[in-house]
Amino acid sequence: MNFQEDGPIHSVADGSAESAADWSARILEQADGGEARFPPMGMELGVPGDGQRVAAGEEPTSARIPTASGEVVTMEEEISFGALFKNSKSSKNGYKIRDYKDRLRRNVAVALLQILQPHQTTYLTSWQVGFVELALSGAPIHWARILWKATRQHAQEEKGVSINHLSPFLINFYRSMGCLTASERVQFPLLSRSNPGRNRTQIKVATNPELISLDNKYRELEEKNNCLHGHLTLSWRLHKIVLQLRVDAMTEAQRKFEKHRAKIEAELHSRRIQNGTLAEELVRQTRLLKQCQIARKEDEELLRHLQSQCDELRAQRADAELQLVEFEGDNWLATKRTREELVARMNRYLRGYTLWEVAARERVTVITH
């Protein structure tokens, strides 16, 4: 909602604790100092966009749908309202506030219904949805007109249950600030929450000067009392909203904490499993390392043993080579002697054979002759 004070518009529809507290402080200051100014012109109840035209008795330009309270909403607006909610409108009660898709609209609707109809803050009629949209758009709100019917019910001038204890305070507040026109001052007289004999008492007071002065003092005290009561009610509601916001923030923080905690616990569980797997792998690798070290020692022992055997075999080979050299030398000498003996023997045999052959030929020759 927006309150216009000599021009600027201050928004308090964001639902935050800070803006609500600032708004309350401004209202209290202005009520005590007499500086608040509210424009007498504004929207008519339940007629968003065409308020002045309908108030003047003119016909709106678009088709309109009557609501349960007698107000009207354009068909285009009724269709557009459906996109703001998760579920469709109930033919009996209207839209559920909790079905708002936008959290800002949901908070603003709850805050406005705490003023418009605190006895029922669960459902919204079509004109109230439009009223919320106008409040969010920054349109100035003439609360004296909006709450006129409830104010008349409080004054027991109309039939109906008293539905809003802020109405007399707001009307008297407008009168004390001088924001009402002459016709509005007649239409919105000073009101109280309980005045069953109001008209008869006013006639009696008008004929007695002492009663007139007492009545003026009483009215001043009543105005102060209504103002303080309104301030107290607003402060209580704002405090309740702040507490609810704190509870919501704590709930959201608790939810995030639990979510983060569950995530951390899952990560810790995963890390524990991973650490267990790594520990088992470390034990296995340690055992394998020990086995490798034992095998390495055995291989080193075997290598040293083989190396000693190789040294022995090399020494034996050297001895064998020396013996082979000596044997080859002796064998060469024996072979040489044997060859010489064989050559001498063959020479002797050849010489003897030659001599025999010559003798044989001479013998044959002698025989032939």
Tab-separated table of C-alpha atoms in Angstrom:
chain	number	residue	atom	x	y	z
A	1	MET	CA	0.000	0.000	0.000
A	2	ASN	CA	1.091	3.607	-0.460
A	3	PHE	CA	0.440	6.702	1.636
A	4	GLN	CA	0.882	10.067	-0.049
A	5	GLU	CA	2.276	12.857	2.121
A	6	ASP	CA	2.428	16.254	0.374
A	7	GLY	CA	3.535	14.658	-2.879
A	8	PRO	CA	5.986	11.767	-2.344
A	9	ILE	CA	4.734	8.228	-2.026
A	10	HIS	CA	6.346	5.858	0.465
A	11	SER	CA	6.058	2.158	-0.289
A	12	VAL	CA	5.610	-0.302	2.572
A	13	ALA	CA	4.371	-3.247	0.554
A	14	ASP	CA	7.608	-5.161	0.482
A	15	GLY	CA	6.674	-7.127	3.621
A	16	SER	CA	10.028	-6.513	5.287
A	17	ALA	CA	10.383	-5.753	8.992
A	18	GLU	CA	12.462	-2.628	8.334
A	19	SER	CA	9.936	-0.965	5.995
A	20	ALA	CA	7.033	-1.828	8.309
A	21	ALA	CA	8.826	-0.337	11.308
A	22	ASP	CA	9.722	2.842	9.350
A	23	TRP	CA	6.139	3.174	8.141
A	24	SER	CA	4.781	2.820	11.682
A	25	ALA	CA	7.216	5.439	12.976
A	26	ARG	CA	6.230	7.888	10.216
A	27	ILE	CA	2.518	7.436	10.911
A	28	LEU	CA	3.034	7.969	14.652
A	29	GLU	CA	5.100	11.107	14.027
A	30	GLN	CA	2.579	12.559	11.594
A	31	ALA	CA	-0.387	11.760	13.819
A	32	ASP	CA	1.266	13.515	16.783
A	33	GLY	CA	2.645	16.471	14.797
A	34	GLY	CA	-0.347	17.033	12.515
A	35	GLU	CA	1.728	16.945	9.323
A	36	ALA	CA	0.076	14.073	7.442
A	37	ARG	CA	-1.853	14.924	4.304
A	38	PHE	CA	-3.944	12.374	2.466
A	39	PRO	CA	-5.544	13.232	-0.867
A	40	PRO	CA	-9.338	13.376	-0.732
A	41	MET	CA	-9.465	11.987	-4.263
A	42	GLY	CA	-8.725	8.312	-4.763
A	43	MET	CA	-10.154	4.989	-5.801
A	44	GLU	CA	-13.704	3.939	-5.093
A	45	LEU	CA	-14.245	0.631	-3.326
A	46	GLY	CA	-13.776	-2.265	-5.704
A	47	VAL	CA	-13.644	-0.269	-8.950
A	48	PRO	CA	-9.964	-0.308	-9.977
A	49	GLY	CA	-9.091	2.031	-12.801
A	50	ASP	CA	-12.571	3.620	-13.250
A	51	GLY	CA	-13.106	4.896	-9.678
A	52	GLN	CA	-13.840	8.545	-10.507
A	53	ARG	CA	-16.059	7.668	-13.469
A	54	VAL	CA	-18.175	5.249	-11.441
A	55	ALA	CA	-18.341	7.691	-8.508
A	56	ALA	CA	-19.689	10.318	-10.908
A	57	GLY	CA	-22.360	7.932	-12.168
A	58	GLU	CA	-20.861	7.339	-15.617
A	59	GLU	CA	-20.813	3.975	-17.351
A	60	PRO	CA	-17.422	2.242	-17.599
A	61	THR	CA	-16.000	1.505	-21.009
A	62	SER	CA	-15.562	-2.268	-20.508
A	63	ALA	CA	-17.891	-5.039	-19.388
A	64	ARG	CA	-18.056	-5.487	-15.628
A	65	ILE	CA	-18.813	-8.448	-13.354
A	66	PRO	CA	-20.753	-7.873	-10.100
A	67	THR	CA	-19.168	-9.379	-6.992
A	68	ALA	CA	-20.688	-10.723	-3.790
A	69	SER	CA	-20.315	-7.381	-2.007
A	70	GLY	CA	-21.897	-5.347	-4.772
A	71	GLU	CA	-18.646	-4.075	-6.253
A	72	VAL	CA	-17.738	-4.661	-9.884
A	73	VAL	CA	-14.591	-5.837	-11.659
A	74	THR	CA	-13.949	-5.750	-15.401
A	75	MET	CA	-14.018	-9.037	-17.265
A	76	GLU	CA	-10.472	-8.446	-18.513
A	77	GLU	CA	-9.311	-7.913	-14.937
A	78	GLU	CA	-11.151	-11.044	-13.786
A	79	ILE	CA	-9.343	-13.074	-16.465
A	80	SER	CA	-5.978	-11.504	-15.653
A	81	PHE	CA	-6.420	-12.260	-11.948
A	82	GLY	CA	-6.419	-15.993	-12.668
A	83	ALA	CA	-2.767	-15.849	-13.751
A	84	LEU	CA	-1.755	-14.536	-10.321
A	85	PHE	CA	-2.857	-17.661	-8.444
A	86	LYS	CA	-1.874	-21.308	-8.463
A	87	ASN	CA	-5.500	-22.500	-8.287
A	88	SER	CA	-8.685	-21.158	-9.844
A	89	LYS	CA	-11.236	-19.015	-8.026
A	90	SER	CA	-13.789	-20.655	-5.756
A	91	SER	CA	-17.363	-19.719	-6.646
A	92	LYS	CA	-18.238	-19.529	-2.944
A	93	ASN	CA	-15.261	-17.907	-1.221
A	94	GLY	CA	-13.035	-16.459	-3.972
A	95	TYR	CA	-9.267	-16.760	-4.266
A	96	LYS	CA	-7.115	-18.254	-1.528
A	97	ILE	CA	-4.398	-15.861	-0.378
A	98	ARG	CA	-1.911	-18.684	0.031
A	99	ASP	CA	-2.418	-19.579	-3.667
A	100	TYR	CA	-0.642	-16.365	-4.734
A	101	LYS	CA	2.340	-17.265	-6.921
A	102	ASP	CA	4.189	-14.076	-5.949
A	103	ARG	CA	5.286	-13.910	-2.311
A	104	LEU	CA	5.169	-10.092	-2.311
A	105	ARG	CA	1.519	-10.064	-3.396
A	106	ARG	CA	0.712	-12.707	-0.778
A	107	ASN	CA	2.259	-10.616	2.028
A	108	VAL	CA	0.590	-7.398	0.831
A	109	ALA	CA	-2.800	-9.131	0.582
A	110	VAL	CA	-2.500	-10.446	4.140
A	111	ALA	CA	-1.512	-6.987	5.426
A	112	LEU	CA	-4.413	-5.288	3.620
A	113	LEU	CA	-6.969	-7.835	4.781
A	114	GLN	CA	-5.762	-7.323	8.363
A	115	ILE	CA	-7.159	-3.796	7.894
A	116	LEU	CA	-10.106	-4.413	5.552
A	117	GLN	CA	-11.495	-7.553	7.203
A	118	PRO	CA	-9.380	-8.898	10.088
A	119	HIS	CA	-12.078	-11.478	10.866
A	120	GLN	CA	-11.422	-13.245	7.539
A	121	THR	CA	-7.931	-13.217	6.009
A	122	THR	CA	-8.049	-16.520	4.139
A	123	TYR	CA	-9.905	-15.613	0.940
A	124	LEU	CA	-9.906	-12.648	-1.466
A	125	THR	CA	-12.825	-11.464	-3.567
A	126	SER	CA	-12.225	-10.189	-7.082
A	127	TRP	CA	-12.387	-6.507	-6.115
A	128	GLN	CA	-9.912	-7.133	-3.287
A	129	VAL	CA	-7.485	-8.727	-5.755
A	130	GLY	CA	-7.793	-5.605	-7.878
A	131	PHE	CA	-7.344	-3.487	-4.761
A	132	VAL	CA	-4.069	-5.324	-4.015
A	133	GLU	CA	-2.883	-4.731	-7.595
A	134	LEU	CA	-3.687	-1.010	-7.317
A	135	ALA	CA	-1.855	-0.824	-4.004
A	136	LEU	CA	1.195	-2.487	-5.559
A	137	SER	CA	1.060	-0.143	-8.545
A	138	GLY	CA	1.462	2.869	-6.218
A	139	ALA	CA	-2.056	4.319	-6.453
A	140	PRO	CA	-2.985	6.623	-3.508
A	141	ILE	CA	-5.559	4.967	-1.230
A	142	HIS	CA	-8.407	6.974	0.313
A	143	TRP	CA	-8.964	4.897	3.426
A	144	ALA	CA	-11.959	6.961	4.544
A	145	ARG	CA	-13.869	5.820	1.460
A	146	ILE	CA	-12.559	2.282	1.530
A	147	LEU	CA	-13.674	1.741	5.136
A	148	TRP	CA	-16.855	3.830	5.019
A	149	LYS	CA	-19.251	0.884	5.220
A	150	ALA	CA	-17.373	-0.730	8.095
A	151	THR	CA	-17.309	2.626	9.862
A	152	ARG	CA	-21.079	2.969	9.566
A	153	GLN	CA	-21.468	-0.515	11.002
A	154	HIS	CA	-19.286	0.451	13.943
A	155	ALA	CA	-21.457	3.487	14.542
A	156	GLN	CA	-24.483	1.148	14.469
A	157	GLU	CA	-26.012	3.199	11.672
A	158	GLU	CA	-26.073	0.188	9.371
A	159	LYS	CA	-26.879	-3.414	10.071
A	160	GLY	CA	-23.948	-5.756	10.224
A	161	VAL	CA	-21.333	-7.084	12.570
A	162	SER	CA	-18.504	-4.762	13.572
A	163	ILE	CA	-15.704	-5.987	11.313
A	164	ASN	CA	-12.932	-3.422	11.704
A	165	HIS	CA	-12.023	-1.521	14.868
A	166	LEU	CA	-9.689	0.820	12.913
A	167	SER	CA	-12.449	2.528	10.931
A	168	PRO	CA	-13.476	5.129	13.556
A	169	PHE	CA	-9.857	5.970	14.177
A	170	LEU	CA	-9.171	6.507	10.468
A	171	ILE	CA	-12.267	8.669	9.921
A	172	ASN	CA	-11.516	10.806	12.965
A	173	PHE	CA	-7.899	10.977	11.891
A	174	TYR	CA	-8.938	12.320	8.461
A	175	ARG	CA	-11.154	14.932	10.086
A	176	SER	CA	-8.429	16.061	12.484
A	177	MET	CA	-5.956	16.389	9.582
A	178	GLY	CA	-8.433	18.482	7.568
A	179	CYS	CA	-8.301	16.096	4.611
A	180	LEU	CA	-12.075	15.801	4.048
A	181	THR	CA	-14.179	18.014	1.826
A	182	ALA	CA	-17.343	19.676	3.127
A	183	SER	CA	-19.542	16.930	1.689
A	184	GLU	CA	-17.250	14.273	3.101
A	185	ARG	CA	-17.335	15.864	6.548
A	186	VAL	CA	-21.115	15.493	6.431
A	187	GLN	CA	-20.860	11.968	5.038
A	188	PHE	CA	-18.156	10.903	7.528
A	189	PRO	CA	-19.053	12.381	10.959
A	190	LEU	CA	-17.083	11.778	14.141
A	191	LEU	CA	-17.603	8.176	15.156
A	192	SER	CA	-16.967	5.997	18.159
A	193	ARG	CA	-16.875	2.254	18.630
A	194	SER	CA	-19.883	2.170	20.979
A	195	ASN	CA	-22.577	4.896	20.840
A	196	PRO	CA	-26.076	3.331	21.034
A	197	GLY	CA	-27.781	6.630	21.958
A	198	ARG	CA	-25.697	8.834	19.703
A	199	ASN	CA	-28.394	10.991	18.027
A	200	ARG	CA	-30.386	11.646	21.234
A	201	THR	CA	-27.217	12.539	23.141
A	202	GLN	CA	-26.088	15.001	20.459
A	203	ILE	CA	-29.443	16.864	20.613
A	204	LYS	CA	-29.159	17.117	24.394
A	205	VAL	CA	-25.580	18.308	24.233
A	206	ALA	CA	-26.406	20.960	21.654
A	207	THR	CA	-28.800	22.739	24.114
A	208	ASN	CA	-26.398	22.832	27.137
A	209	PRO	CA	-23.185	24.975	27.005
A	210	GLU	CA	-21.564	23.050	29.830
A	211	LEU	CA	-22.350	19.786	28.155
A	212	ILE	CA	-21.066	21.244	24.893
A	213	SER	CA	-17.691	22.063	26.491
A	214	LEU	CA	-17.607	18.665	28.194
A	215	ASP	CA	-18.595	17.057	24.933
A	216	ASN	CA	-15.779	18.884	23.143
A	217	LYS	CA	-13.312	17.757	25.792
A	218	TYR	CA	-14.748	14.274	25.576
A	219	ARG	CA	-14.396	14.329	21.806
A	220	GLU	CA	-10.810	15.505	22.100
A	221	LEU	CA	-10.076	12.777	24.625
A	222	GLU	CA	-11.924	10.286	22.480
A	223	GLU	CA	-9.956	11.368	19.431
A	224	LYS	CA	-6.712	11.009	21.361
A	225	ASN	CA	-7.880	7.676	22.702
A	226	ASN	CA	-8.865	6.490	19.237
A	227	CYS	CA	-5.581	7.751	17.843
A	228	LEU	CA	-3.580	6.017	20.569
A	229	HIS	CA	-5.695	2.914	20.199
A	230	GLY	CA	-5.092	2.942	16.468
A	231	HIS	CA	-1.379	3.468	16.996
A	232	LEU	CA	-1.331	0.630	19.511
A	233	THR	CA	-3.233	-1.634	17.133
A	234	LEU	CA	-0.947	-0.759	14.250
A	235	SER	CA	2.108	-1.283	16.441
A	236	TRP	CA	0.743	-4.612	17.621
A	237	ARG	CA	0.025	-5.740	14.087
A	238	LEU	CA	3.397	-4.552	12.871
A	239	HIS	CA	5.037	-6.307	15.810
A	240	LYS	CA	3.086	-9.435	14.936
A	241	ILE	CA	4.187	-9.142	11.299
A	242	VAL	CA	7.797	-8.599	12.387
A	243	LEU	CA	7.601	-11.641	14.664
A	244	GLN	CA	6.085	-13.665	11.847
A	245	LEU	CA	8.835	-12.500	9.518
A	246	ARG	CA	11.399	-13.469	12.131
A	247	VAL	CA	9.762	-16.870	12.551
A	248	ASP	CA	9.693	-17.302	8.776
A	249	ALA	CA	13.334	-16.228	8.564
A	250	MET	CA	14.273	-18.589	11.384
A	251	THR	CA	12.308	-21.402	9.755
A	252	GLU	CA	13.975	-20.724	6.426
A	253	ALA	CA	17.379	-20.515	8.099
A	254	GLN	CA	16.661	-23.750	9.996
A	255	ARG	CA	15.584	-25.419	6.765
A	256	LYS	CA	18.726	-24.245	4.996
A	257	PHE	CA	20.805	-25.314	8.009
A	258	GLU	CA	19.219	-28.771	8.047
A	259	LYS	CA	19.699	-29.061	4.302
A	260	HIS	CA	23.323	-27.964	4.591
A	261	ARG	CA	23.787	-30.276	7.570
A	262	ALA	CA	22.336	-33.235	5.664
A	263	LYS	CA	24.619	-32.397	2.753
A	264	ILE	CA	27.652	-32.228	5.049
A	265	GLU	CA	26.670	-35.497	6.749
A	266	ALA	CA	26.296	-37.149	3.348
A	267	GLU	CA	29.709	-35.818	2.341
A	268	LEU	CA	31.202	-37.014	5.645
A	269	HIS	CA	29.640	-40.444	5.151
A	270	SER	CA	31.028	-40.560	1.638
A	271	ARG	CA	34.431	-39.440	2.924
A	272	ARG	CA	34.316	-42.111	5.647
A	273	ILE	CA	33.556	-44.797	3.085
A	274	GLN	CA	36.301	-43.424	0.859
A	275	ASN	CA	38.729	-43.321	3.793
A	276	GLY	CA	37.836	-46.926	4.689
A	277	THR	CA	38.450	-47.997	1.107
A	278	LEU	CA	41.735	-46.099	1.043
A	279	ALA	CA	42.745	-47.644	4.395
A	280	GLU	CA	42.069	-51.132	3.061
A	281	GLU	CA	44.013	-50.292	-0.074
A	282	LEU	CA	46.848	-48.937	2.087
A	283	VAL	CA	46.946	-52.171	4.117
A	284	ARG	CA	46.973	-54.208	0.927
A	285	GLN	CA	49.717	-52.074	-0.584
A	286	THR	CA	51.716	-52.289	2.690
A	287	ARG	CA	51.479	-56.059	2.666
A	288	LEU	CA	52.438	-56.129	-0.984
A	289	LEU	CA	55.381	-53.823	-0.221
A	290	LYS	CA	56.563	-56.128	2.551
A	291	GLN	CA	56.284	-59.102	0.223
A	292	CYS	CA	58.204	-57.195	-2.423
A	293	GLN	CA	60.904	-56.297	0.101
A	294	ILE	CA	61.194	-59.949	1.190
A	295	ALA	CA	61.361	-61.065	-2.446
A	296	ARG	CA	63.961	-58.375	-3.112
A	297	LYS	CA	66.099	-59.598	-0.232
A	298	GLU	CA	65.795	-63.173	-1.496
A	299	ASP	CA	66.721	-62.032	-4.991
A	300	GLU	CA	69.717	-60.142	-3.607
A	301	GLU	CA	70.856	-63.248	-1.700
A	302	LEU	CA	70.375	-65.360	-4.803
A	303	LEU	CA	72.252	-62.779	-6.877
A	304	ARG	CA	75.152	-62.774	-4.451
A	305	HIS	CA	75.199	-66.600	-4.467
A	306	LEU	CA	75.110	-66.696	-8.263
A	307	GLN	CA	77.818	-64.051	-8.435
A	308	SER	CA	80.074	-66.128	-6.164
A	309	GLN	CA	79.385	-69.188	-8.300
A	310	CYS	CA	80.196	-67.154	-11.397
A	311	ASP	CA	83.487	-66.075	-9.837
A	312	GLU	CA	84.332	-69.698	-9.077
A	313	LEU	CA	83.376	-70.742	-12.602
A	314	ARG	CA	85.478	-67.918	-14.034
A	315	ALA	CA	88.457	-69.139	-11.983
A	316	GLN	CA	87.836	-72.712	-13.120
A	317	ARG	CA	87.547	-71.498	-16.696
A	318	ALA	CA	90.858	-69.682	-16.396
A	319	ASP	CA	92.498	-72.843	-15.042
A	320	ALA	CA	90.917	-74.893	-17.804
A	321	GLU	CA	92.119	-72.399	-20.410
A	322	LEU	CA	95.651	-72.632	-19.011
A	323	GLN	CA	95.473	-76.419	-19.023
A	324	LEU	CA	94.061	-76.288	-22.551
A	325	VAL	CA	96.920	-74.086	-23.680
A	326	GLU	CA	99.429	-76.436	-22.120
A	327	PHE	CA	97.633	-79.444	-23.588
A	328	GLU	CA	97.470	-77.842	-27.021
A	329	GLY	CA	101.182	-77.056	-26.816
A	330	ASP	CA	102.041	-80.636	-25.866
A	331	ASN	CA	99.629	-81.964	-28.454
A	332	TRP	CA	101.164	-79.779	-31.143
A	333	LEU	CA	104.632	-81.058	-30.335
A	334	ALA	CA	103.398	-84.661	-30.307
A	335	THR	CA	101.548	-84.087	-33.553
A	336	LYS	CA	104.626	-82.564	-35.104
A	337	ARG	CA	106.762	-85.503	-34.030
A	338	THR	CA	104.177	-87.976	-35.244
A	339	ARG	CA	103.951	-86.190	-38.596
A	340	GLU	CA	107.713	-86.222	-38.987
A	341	GLU	CA	107.831	-89.892	-38.093
A	342	LEU	CA	105.037	-90.622	-40.560
A	343	VAL	CA	106.804	-88.634	-43.284
A	344	ALA	CA	110.090	-90.465	-42.645
A	345	ARG	CA	108.268	-93.802	-42.589
A	346	MET	CA	106.445	-93.010	-45.825
A	347	ASN	CA	109.665	-91.947	-47.415
A	348	ARG	CA	111.228	-95.237	-46.397
A	349	TYR	CA	108.279	-97.175	-47.730
A	350	LEU	CA	108.300	-95.290	-50.995
A	351	ARG	CA	111.988	-95.740	-51.390
A	352	GLY	CA	111.728	-99.497	-50.683
A	353	TYR	CA	108.794	-99.803	-53.086
A	354	THR	CA	110.697	-97.965	-55.750
A	355	LEU	CA	113.687	-100.198	-55.296
A	356	TRP	CA	111.454	-103.284	-55.427
A	357	GLU	CA	109.761	-102.049	-58.577
A	358	VAL	CA	113.099	-101.391	-60.265
A	359	ALA	CA	114.360	-104.827	-59.267
A	360	ALA	CA	111.171	-106.400	-60.521
A	361	ARG	CA	111.433	-104.661	-63.861
A	362	GLU	CA	115.077	-105.685	-64.220
A	363	ARG	CA	114.042	-109.229	-63.413
A	364	VAL	CA	111.340	-109.183	-66.006
A	365	THR	CA	113.678	-107.762	-68.562
A	366	VAL	CA	116.235	-110.461	-67.908
A	367	ILE	CA	113.602	-113.125	-68.219
A	368	THR	CA	112.377	-111.823	-71.533
A	369	HIS	CA	115.802	-111.790	-73.048
